[in-house]
């Protein structure tokens, strides 16, 4: 882990916003009226997907992708001005939250300012033209980090933004040399020593494919040397197989246990059910009772929690990155009270130094999890198909309070009855 990582990030919740699709106006200013609601959900950090100008050449869709960045040092004029953005950040700070922005350092749009000013900073194909190494990313051209002057330019850009925002979510960070991130972190600390660094590491299979194809892709344990937290994509493929009914729950929980015994003691994985690149969880989980269990499990997992805007309203449609595609805030469904309650539990009872273990009742699709720091044991029982069943549990017999809803949970003869609702309780 980065030597100065703040372990309180383990207890934090991030809320992710795509400015274009968050409001009808699609502007920085239009987000401000929603900040109090976002804060009330239990939010510590707001992460904005890229706020920079979007490339036109080769763009996808009618409006282009925010990950095809045209200029690292300005904001998208469709969203507002730099002053508008600074005002938005100030309003976030007033409410006791922090602000992170997306930085896309593997590539730019083909018509980026940097490609015109510094063509030497870019990867060239065998014919000498700009190109990219991942064919599906047809709207971008790759940067070439063998040029150390590029390192200086990118670091100076980060230092500029670090005087405005509180941290960075770094897109496909695995494809950019770890040594660059280490150097950039050290330089950024000179202007913002508390800067937060989140790495979008890649799916295990994607990383293996890249390396097999001769494309640099750092492994997750290497990325941790420069970052405070990283995506849980190393085990996401296993979770997806469970969602699709291809494997039993125990296979996924085994991977959670594997993370716990493999990474440094203070490792931090960003935990999510969905994000802007993954299908909405409600496209898989149609029963709200099941969703409540998945969501409670999400907050119980060790690591920073991510909520993707619209998740609280059970959106099942993944918004387009390339067109205007508004989040639906009027679904008639709302689990905001649950998120707020789980946030309080996470903050009050789930500690950054907890040891984590998980086991499954595969017959009933129930996850039984424990967090323990030799002070208080925290037990989580999550029935992902909302089945009612008895669960074997190695805690003293007695009556316990379910911290989620205040109900009494009875343990007798080392068995706990699960009614199909999620349970989080404390024991010694």
PDB file of N, CA and C in Angstrom, residues 225-292:
ATOM      1  N   UNK A 225       1.204   0.084  -4.658  1.00  0.00           N
ATOM      2  CA  UNK A 225       2.359   0.849  -4.181  1.00  0.00           C
ATOM      3  C   UNK A 225       2.184   2.349  -4.395  1.00  0.00           C
ATOM      4  N   UNK A 226       1.271   2.737  -5.284  1.00  0.00           N
ATOM      5  CA  UNK A 226       1.071   4.153  -5.582  1.00  0.00           C
ATOM      6  C   UNK A 226      -0.328   4.645  -5.248  1.00  0.00           C
ATOM      7  N   UNK A 227      -1.245   3.735  -4.917  1.00  0.00           N
ATOM      8  CA  UNK A 227      -2.659   4.113  -4.750  1.00  0.00           C
ATOM      9  C   UNK A 227      -3.189   3.737  -3.368  1.00  0.00           C
ATOM     10  N   UNK A 228      -4.220   4.488  -2.959  1.00  0.00           N
ATOM     11  CA  UNK A 228      -4.868   4.233  -1.679  1.00  0.00           C
ATOM     12  C   UNK A 228      -5.910   3.130  -1.781  1.00  0.00           C
ATOM     13  N   UNK A 229      -6.535   3.038  -2.918  1.00  0.00           N
ATOM     14  CA  UNK A 229      -7.554   2.013  -3.130  1.00  0.00           C
ATOM     15  C   UNK A 229      -7.635   1.713  -4.619  1.00  0.00           C
ATOM     16  N   UNK A 230      -8.200   0.563  -4.905  1.00  0.00           N
ATOM     17  CA  UNK A 230      -8.312   0.148  -6.294  1.00  0.00           C
ATOM     18  C   UNK A 230      -9.596  -0.650  -6.481  1.00  0.00           C
ATOM     19  N   UNK A 231     -10.008  -0.790  -7.727  1.00  0.00           N
ATOM     20  CA  UNK A 231     -11.212  -1.544  -8.061  1.00  0.00           C
ATOM     21  C   UNK A 231     -11.075  -3.006  -7.632  1.00  0.00           C
ATOM     22  N   UNK A 232     -12.229  -3.633  -7.415  1.00  0.00           N
ATOM     23  CA  UNK A 232     -12.230  -5.063  -7.090  1.00  0.00           C
ATOM     24  C   UNK A 232     -12.423  -5.904  -8.349  1.00  0.00           C
ATOM     25  N   UNK A 233     -11.933  -5.401  -9.474  1.00  0.00           N
ATOM     26  CA  UNK A 233     -12.081  -6.133 -10.731  1.00  0.00           C
ATOM     27  C   UNK A 233     -11.309  -7.443 -10.744  1.00  0.00           C
ATOM     28  N   UNK A 234     -10.375  -7.615  -9.820  1.00  0.00           N
ATOM     29  CA  UNK A 234      -9.641  -8.881  -9.776  1.00  0.00           C
ATOM     30  C   UNK A 234     -10.563 -10.061  -9.509  1.00  0.00           C
ATOM     31  N   UNK A 235     -11.718  -9.821  -8.858  1.00  0.00           N
ATOM     32  CA  UNK A 235     -12.656 -10.922  -8.582  1.00  0.00           C
ATOM     33  C   UNK A 235     -14.039 -10.653  -9.178  1.00  0.00           C
ATOM     34  N   UNK A 236     -14.190  -9.588  -9.928  1.00  0.00           N
ATOM     35  CA  UNK A 236     -15.502  -9.223 -10.469  1.00  0.00           C
ATOM     36  C   UNK A 236     -16.034 -10.290 -11.434  1.00  0.00           C
ATOM     37  N   UNK A 237     -15.159 -10.896 -12.194  1.00  0.00           N
ATOM     38  CA  UNK A 237     -15.614 -11.919 -13.139  1.00  0.00           C
ATOM     39  C   UNK A 237     -16.289 -13.082 -12.414  1.00  0.00           C
ATOM     40  N   UNK A 238     -15.814 -13.386 -11.217  1.00  0.00           N
ATOM     41  CA  UNK A 238     -16.415 -14.457 -10.427  1.00  0.00           C
ATOM     42  C   UNK A 238     -17.789 -14.021  -9.916  1.00  0.00           C
ATOM     43  N   UNK A 239     -17.891 -12.776  -9.447  1.00  0.00           N
ATOM     44  CA  UNK A 239     -19.180 -12.243  -8.999  1.00  0.00           C
ATOM     45  C   UNK A 239     -20.192 -12.266 -10.142  1.00  0.00           C
ATOM     46  N   UNK A 240     -19.762 -11.877 -11.322  1.00  0.00           N
ATOM     47  CA  UNK A 240     -20.654 -11.868 -12.482  1.00  0.00           C
ATOM     48  C   UNK A 240     -21.152 -13.276 -12.805  1.00  0.00           C
ATOM     49  N   UNK A 241     -20.290 -14.268 -12.664  1.00  0.00           N
ATOM     50  CA  UNK A 241     -20.720 -15.647 -12.907  1.00  0.00           C
ATOM     51  C   UNK A 241     -21.793 -16.064 -11.904  1.00  0.00           C
ATOM     52  N   UNK A 242     -21.646 -15.617 -10.659  1.00  0.00           N
ATOM     53  CA  UNK A 242     -22.694 -15.928  -9.674  1.00  0.00           C
ATOM     54  C   UNK A 242     -24.004 -15.235 -10.049  1.00  0.00           C
ATOM     55  N   UNK A 243     -23.924 -13.960 -10.428  1.00  0.00           N
ATOM     56  CA  UNK A 243     -25.137 -13.235 -10.818  1.00  0.00           C
ATOM     57  C   UNK A 243     -25.854 -13.924 -11.972  1.00  0.00           C
ATOM     58  N   UNK A 244     -25.087 -14.514 -12.865  1.00  0.00           N
ATOM     59  CA  UNK A 244     -25.662 -15.176 -14.034  1.00  0.00           C
ATOM     60  C   UNK A 244     -25.993 -16.643 -13.791  1.00  0.00           C
ATOM     61  N   UNK A 245     -25.862 -17.095 -12.538  1.00  0.00           N
ATOM     62  CA  UNK A 245     -26.254 -18.449 -12.191  1.00  0.00           C
ATOM     63  C   UNK A 245     -25.315 -19.524 -12.665  1.00  0.00           C
ATOM     64  N   UNK A 246     -24.067 -19.151 -12.965  1.00  0.00           N
ATOM     65  CA  UNK A 246     -23.119 -20.124 -13.511  1.00  0.00           C
ATOM     66  C   UNK A 246     -22.307 -20.833 -12.432  1.00  0.00           C
ATOM     67  N   UNK A 247     -22.218 -20.240 -11.243  1.00  0.00           N
ATOM     68  CA  UNK A 247     -21.459 -20.838 -10.139  1.00  0.00           C
ATOM     69  C   UNK A 247     -22.237 -20.649  -8.844  1.00  0.00           C
ATOM     70  N   UNK A 248     -21.799 -21.359  -7.815  1.00  0.00           N
ATOM     71  CA  UNK A 248     -22.424 -21.205  -6.503  1.00  0.00           C
ATOM     72  C   UNK A 248     -21.815 -20.012  -5.766  1.00  0.00           C
ATOM     73  N   UNK A 249     -22.555 -19.529  -4.776  1.00  0.00           N
ATOM     74  CA  UNK A 249     -22.128 -18.367  -3.995  1.00  0.00           C
ATOM     75  C   UNK A 249     -20.775 -18.594  -3.340  1.00  0.00           C
ATOM     76  N   UNK A 250     -20.502 -19.816  -2.890  1.00  0.00           N
ATOM     77  CA  UNK A 250     -19.256 -20.096  -2.171  1.00  0.00           C
ATOM     78  C   UNK A 250     -18.024 -19.771  -3.017  1.00  0.00           C
ATOM     79  N   UNK A 251     -18.133 -19.904  -4.334  1.00  0.00           N
ATOM     80  CA  UNK A 251     -16.981 -19.598  -5.198  1.00  0.00           C
ATOM     81  C   UNK A 251     -16.609 -18.120  -5.091  1.00  0.00           C
ATOM     82  N   UNK A 252     -17.626 -17.257  -5.090  1.00  0.00           N
ATOM     83  CA  UNK A 252     -17.366 -15.816  -4.947  1.00  0.00           C
ATOM     84  C   UNK A 252     -16.813 -15.495  -3.564  1.00  0.00           C
ATOM     85  N   UNK A 253     -17.392 -16.076  -2.532  1.00  0.00           N
ATOM     86  CA  UNK A 253     -16.915 -15.789  -1.172  1.00  0.00           C
ATOM     87  C   UNK A 253     -15.500 -16.306  -0.970  1.00  0.00           C
ATOM     88  N   UNK A 254     -15.154 -17.404  -1.620  1.00  0.00           N
ATOM     89  CA  UNK A 254     -13.772 -17.889  -1.557  1.00  0.00           C
ATOM     90  C   UNK A 254     -12.804 -16.836  -2.102  1.00  0.00           C
ATOM     91  N   UNK A 255     -13.217 -16.110  -3.142  1.00  0.00           N
ATOM     92  CA  UNK A 255     -12.358 -15.070  -3.706  1.00  0.00           C
ATOM     93  C   UNK A 255     -12.208 -13.896  -2.746  1.00  0.00           C
ATOM     94  N   UNK A 256     -13.260 -13.546  -2.011  1.00  0.00           N
ATOM     95  CA  UNK A 256     -13.148 -12.507  -0.984  1.00  0.00           C
ATOM     96  C   UNK A 256     -12.151 -12.927   0.092  1.00  0.00           C
ATOM     97  N   UNK A 257     -12.220 -14.192   0.500  1.00  0.00           N
ATOM     98  CA  UNK A 257     -11.266 -14.702   1.482  1.00  0.00           C
ATOM     99  C   UNK A 257      -9.849 -14.703   0.926  1.00  0.00           C
ATOM    100  N   UNK A 258      -9.722 -15.000  -0.358  1.00  0.00           N
ATOM    101  CA  UNK A 258      -8.403 -15.001  -1.010  1.00  0.00           C
ATOM    102  C   UNK A 258      -7.801 -13.593  -0.990  1.00  0.00           C
ATOM    103  N   UNK A 259      -8.603 -12.573  -1.285  1.00  0.00           N
ATOM    104  CA  UNK A 259      -8.110 -11.191  -1.206  1.00  0.00           C
ATOM    105  C   UNK A 259      -7.581 -10.891   0.194  1.00  0.00           C
ATOM    106  N   UNK A 260      -8.333 -11.313   1.198  1.00  0.00           N
ATOM    107  CA  UNK A 260      -7.984 -10.999   2.576  1.00  0.00           C
ATOM    108  C   UNK A 260      -6.638 -11.596   2.977  1.00  0.00           C
ATOM    109  N   UNK A 261      -6.304 -12.751   2.433  1.00  0.00           N
ATOM    110  CA  UNK A 261      -5.044 -13.392   2.834  1.00  0.00           C
ATOM    111  C   UNK A 261      -3.910 -13.109   1.866  1.00  0.00           C
ATOM    112  N   UNK A 262      -4.188 -12.380   0.773  1.00  0.00           N
ATOM    113  CA  UNK A 262      -3.167 -12.153  -0.254  1.00  0.00           C
ATOM    114  C   UNK A 262      -2.594 -10.744  -0.220  1.00  0.00           C
ATOM    115  N   UNK A 263      -3.451  -9.749  -0.054  1.00  0.00           N
ATOM    116  CA  UNK A 263      -3.018  -8.357  -0.133  1.00  0.00           C
ATOM    117  C   UNK A 263      -2.451  -7.866   1.199  1.00  0.00           C
ATOM    118  N   UNK A 264      -1.778  -6.707   1.196  1.00  0.00           N
ATOM    119  CA  UNK A 264      -1.264  -6.149   2.456  1.00  0.00           C
ATOM    120  C   UNK A 264      -2.381  -5.982   3.490  1.00  0.00           C
ATOM    121  N   UNK A 265      -2.016  -5.975   4.744  1.00  0.00           N
ATOM    122  CA  UNK A 265      -2.993  -5.937   5.833  1.00  0.00           C
ATOM    123  C   UNK A 265      -3.961  -4.759   5.692  1.00  0.00           C
ATOM    124  N   UNK A 266      -3.460  -3.640   5.203  1.00  0.00           N
ATOM    125  CA  UNK A 266      -4.289  -2.438   5.113  1.00  0.00           C
ATOM    126  C   UNK A 266      -4.844  -2.210   3.704  1.00  0.00           C
ATOM    127  N   UNK A 267      -4.998  -3.286   2.922  1.00  0.00           N
ATOM    128  CA  UNK A 267      -5.482  -3.128   1.544  1.00  0.00           C
ATOM    129  C   UNK A 267      -6.902  -2.561   1.528  1.00  0.00           C
ATOM    130  N   UNK A 268      -7.208  -1.826   0.478  1.00  0.00           N
ATOM    131  CA  UNK A 268      -8.540  -1.238   0.341  1.00  0.00           C
ATOM    132  C   UNK A 268      -9.036  -1.451  -1.088  1.00  0.00           C
ATOM    133  N   UNK A 269     -10.052  -2.277  -1.224  1.00  0.00           N
ATOM    134  CA  UNK A 269     -10.730  -2.469  -2.502  1.00  0.00           C
ATOM    135  C   UNK A 269     -12.009  -1.626  -2.503  1.00  0.00           C
ATOM    136  N   UNK A 270     -12.243  -0.911  -3.620  1.00  0.00           N
ATOM    137  CA  UNK A 270     -13.507  -0.205  -3.747  1.00  0.00           C
ATOM    138  C   UNK A 270     -14.578  -1.223  -4.127  1.00  0.00           C
ATOM    139  N   UNK A 271     -15.606  -1.313  -3.272  1.00  0.00           N
ATOM    140  CA  UNK A 271     -16.651  -2.324  -3.439  1.00  0.00           C
ATOM    141  C   UNK A 271     -17.866  -1.700  -4.126  1.00  0.00           C
ATOM    142  N   UNK A 272     -18.441  -2.421  -5.085  1.00  0.00           N
ATOM    143  CA  UNK A 272     -19.584  -1.885  -5.816  1.00  0.00           C
ATOM    144  C   UNK A 272     -20.453  -3.030  -6.326  1.00  0.00           C
ATOM    145  N   UNK A 273     -21.726  -2.726  -6.504  1.00  0.00           N
ATOM    146  CA  UNK A 273     -22.627  -3.636  -7.195  1.00  0.00           C
ATOM    147  C   UNK A 273     -22.720  -3.266  -8.668  1.00  0.00           C
ATOM    148  N   UNK A 274     -22.447  -1.998  -8.969  1.00  0.00           N
ATOM    149  CA  UNK A 274     -22.528  -1.502 -10.342  1.00  0.00           C
ATOM    150  C   UNK A 274     -21.658  -0.268 -10.455  1.00  0.00           C
ATOM    151  N   UNK A 275     -21.316   0.089 -11.694  1.00  0.00           N
ATOM    152  CA  UNK A 275     -20.661   1.371 -11.971  1.00  0.00           C
ATOM    153  C   UNK A 275     -20.962   1.739 -13.423  1.00  0.00           C
ATOM    154  N   UNK A 276     -20.377   2.797 -13.922  1.00  0.00           N
ATOM    155  CA  UNK A 276     -20.748   3.270 -15.256  1.00  0.00           C
ATOM    156  C   UNK A 276     -20.312   2.327 -16.375  1.00  0.00           C
ATOM    157  N   UNK A 277     -19.446   1.365 -16.067  1.00  0.00           N
ATOM    158  CA  UNK A 277     -19.000   0.394 -17.064  1.00  0.00           C
ATOM    159  C   UNK A 277     -19.669  -0.966 -16.907  1.00  0.00           C
ATOM    160  N   UNK A 278     -20.395  -1.167 -15.825  1.00  0.00           N
ATOM    161  CA  UNK A 278     -20.996  -2.461 -15.522  1.00  0.00           C
ATOM    162  C   UNK A 278     -22.517  -2.351 -15.545  1.00  0.00           C
ATOM    163  N   UNK A 279     -23.213  -3.422 -15.916  1.00  0.00           N
ATOM    164  CA  UNK A 279     -24.679  -3.385 -15.898  1.00  0.00           C
ATOM    165  C   UNK A 279     -25.219  -3.034 -14.517  1.00  0.00           C
ATOM    166  N   UNK A 280     -26.348  -2.353 -14.500  1.00  0.00           N
ATOM    167  CA  UNK A 280     -27.007  -2.049 -13.232  1.00  0.00           C
ATOM    168  C   UNK A 280     -27.342  -3.353 -12.501  1.00  0.00           C
ATOM    169  N   UNK A 281     -27.178  -3.357 -11.178  1.00  0.00           N
ATOM    170  CA  UNK A 281     -27.463  -4.554 -10.403  1.00  0.00           C
ATOM    171  C   UNK A 281     -28.921  -4.968 -10.563  1.00  0.00           C
ATOM    172  N   UNK A 282     -29.808  -3.990 -10.757  1.00  0.00           N
ATOM    173  CA  UNK A 282     -31.233  -4.327 -10.897  1.00  0.00           C
ATOM    174  C   UNK A 282     -31.569  -4.944 -12.246  1.00  0.00           C
ATOM    175  N   UNK A 283     -30.622  -4.980 -13.166  1.00  0.00           N
ATOM    176  CA  UNK A 283     -30.847  -5.722 -14.402  1.00  0.00           C
ATOM    177  C   UNK A 283     -30.671  -7.220 -14.157  1.00  0.00           C
ATOM    178  N   UNK A 284     -30.039  -7.589 -13.043  1.00  0.00           N
ATOM    179  CA  UNK A 284     -29.891  -8.977 -12.637  1.00  0.00           C
ATOM    180  C   UNK A 284     -30.850  -9.335 -11.500  1.00  0.00           C
ATOM    181  N   UNK A 285     -30.929  -8.436 -10.518  1.00  0.00           N
ATOM    182  CA  UNK A 285     -31.669  -8.702  -9.284  1.00  0.00           C
ATOM    183  C   UNK A 285     -32.998  -7.956  -9.358  1.00  0.00           C
ATOM    184  N   UNK A 286     -34.069  -8.686  -9.648  1.00  0.00           N
ATOM    185  CA  UNK A 286     -35.369  -8.067  -9.886  1.00  0.00           C
ATOM    186  C   UNK A 286     -36.210  -7.927  -8.619  1.00  0.00           C
ATOM    187  N   UNK A 287     -35.950  -8.760  -7.642  1.00  0.00           N
ATOM    188  CA  UNK A 287     -36.717  -8.761  -6.392  1.00  0.00           C
ATOM    189  C   UNK A 287     -36.112  -7.744  -5.426  1.00  0.00           C
ATOM    190  N   UNK A 288     -36.901  -6.773  -4.947  1.00  0.00           N
ATOM    191  CA  UNK A 288     -36.347  -5.740  -4.076  1.00  0.00           C
ATOM    192  C   UNK A 288     -35.812  -6.315  -2.778  1.00  0.00           C
ATOM    193  N   UNK A 289     -36.446  -7.370  -2.267  1.00  0.00           N
ATOM    194  CA  UNK A 289     -35.947  -8.005  -1.044  1.00  0.00           C
ATOM    195  C   UNK A 289     -34.549  -8.570  -1.259  1.00  0.00           C
ATOM    196  N   UNK A 290     -34.323  -9.173  -2.427  1.00  0.00           N
ATOM    197  CA  UNK A 290     -32.978  -9.665  -2.753  1.00  0.00           C
ATOM    198  C   UNK A 290     -32.011  -8.484  -2.840  1.00  0.00           C
ATOM    199  N   UNK A 291     -32.445  -7.406  -3.487  1.00  0.00           N
ATOM    200  CA  UNK A 291     -31.598  -6.217  -3.651  1.00  0.00           C
ATOM    201  C   UNK A 291     -31.176  -5.656  -2.300  1.00  0.00           C
ATOM    202  N   UNK A 292     -32.088  -5.637  -1.344  1.00  0.00           N
ATOM    203  CA  UNK A 292     -31.772  -5.146  -0.003  1.00  0.00           C
ATOM    204  C   UNK A 292     -30.651  -5.985   0.609  1.00  0.00           C
TER     205      UNK A 292
END
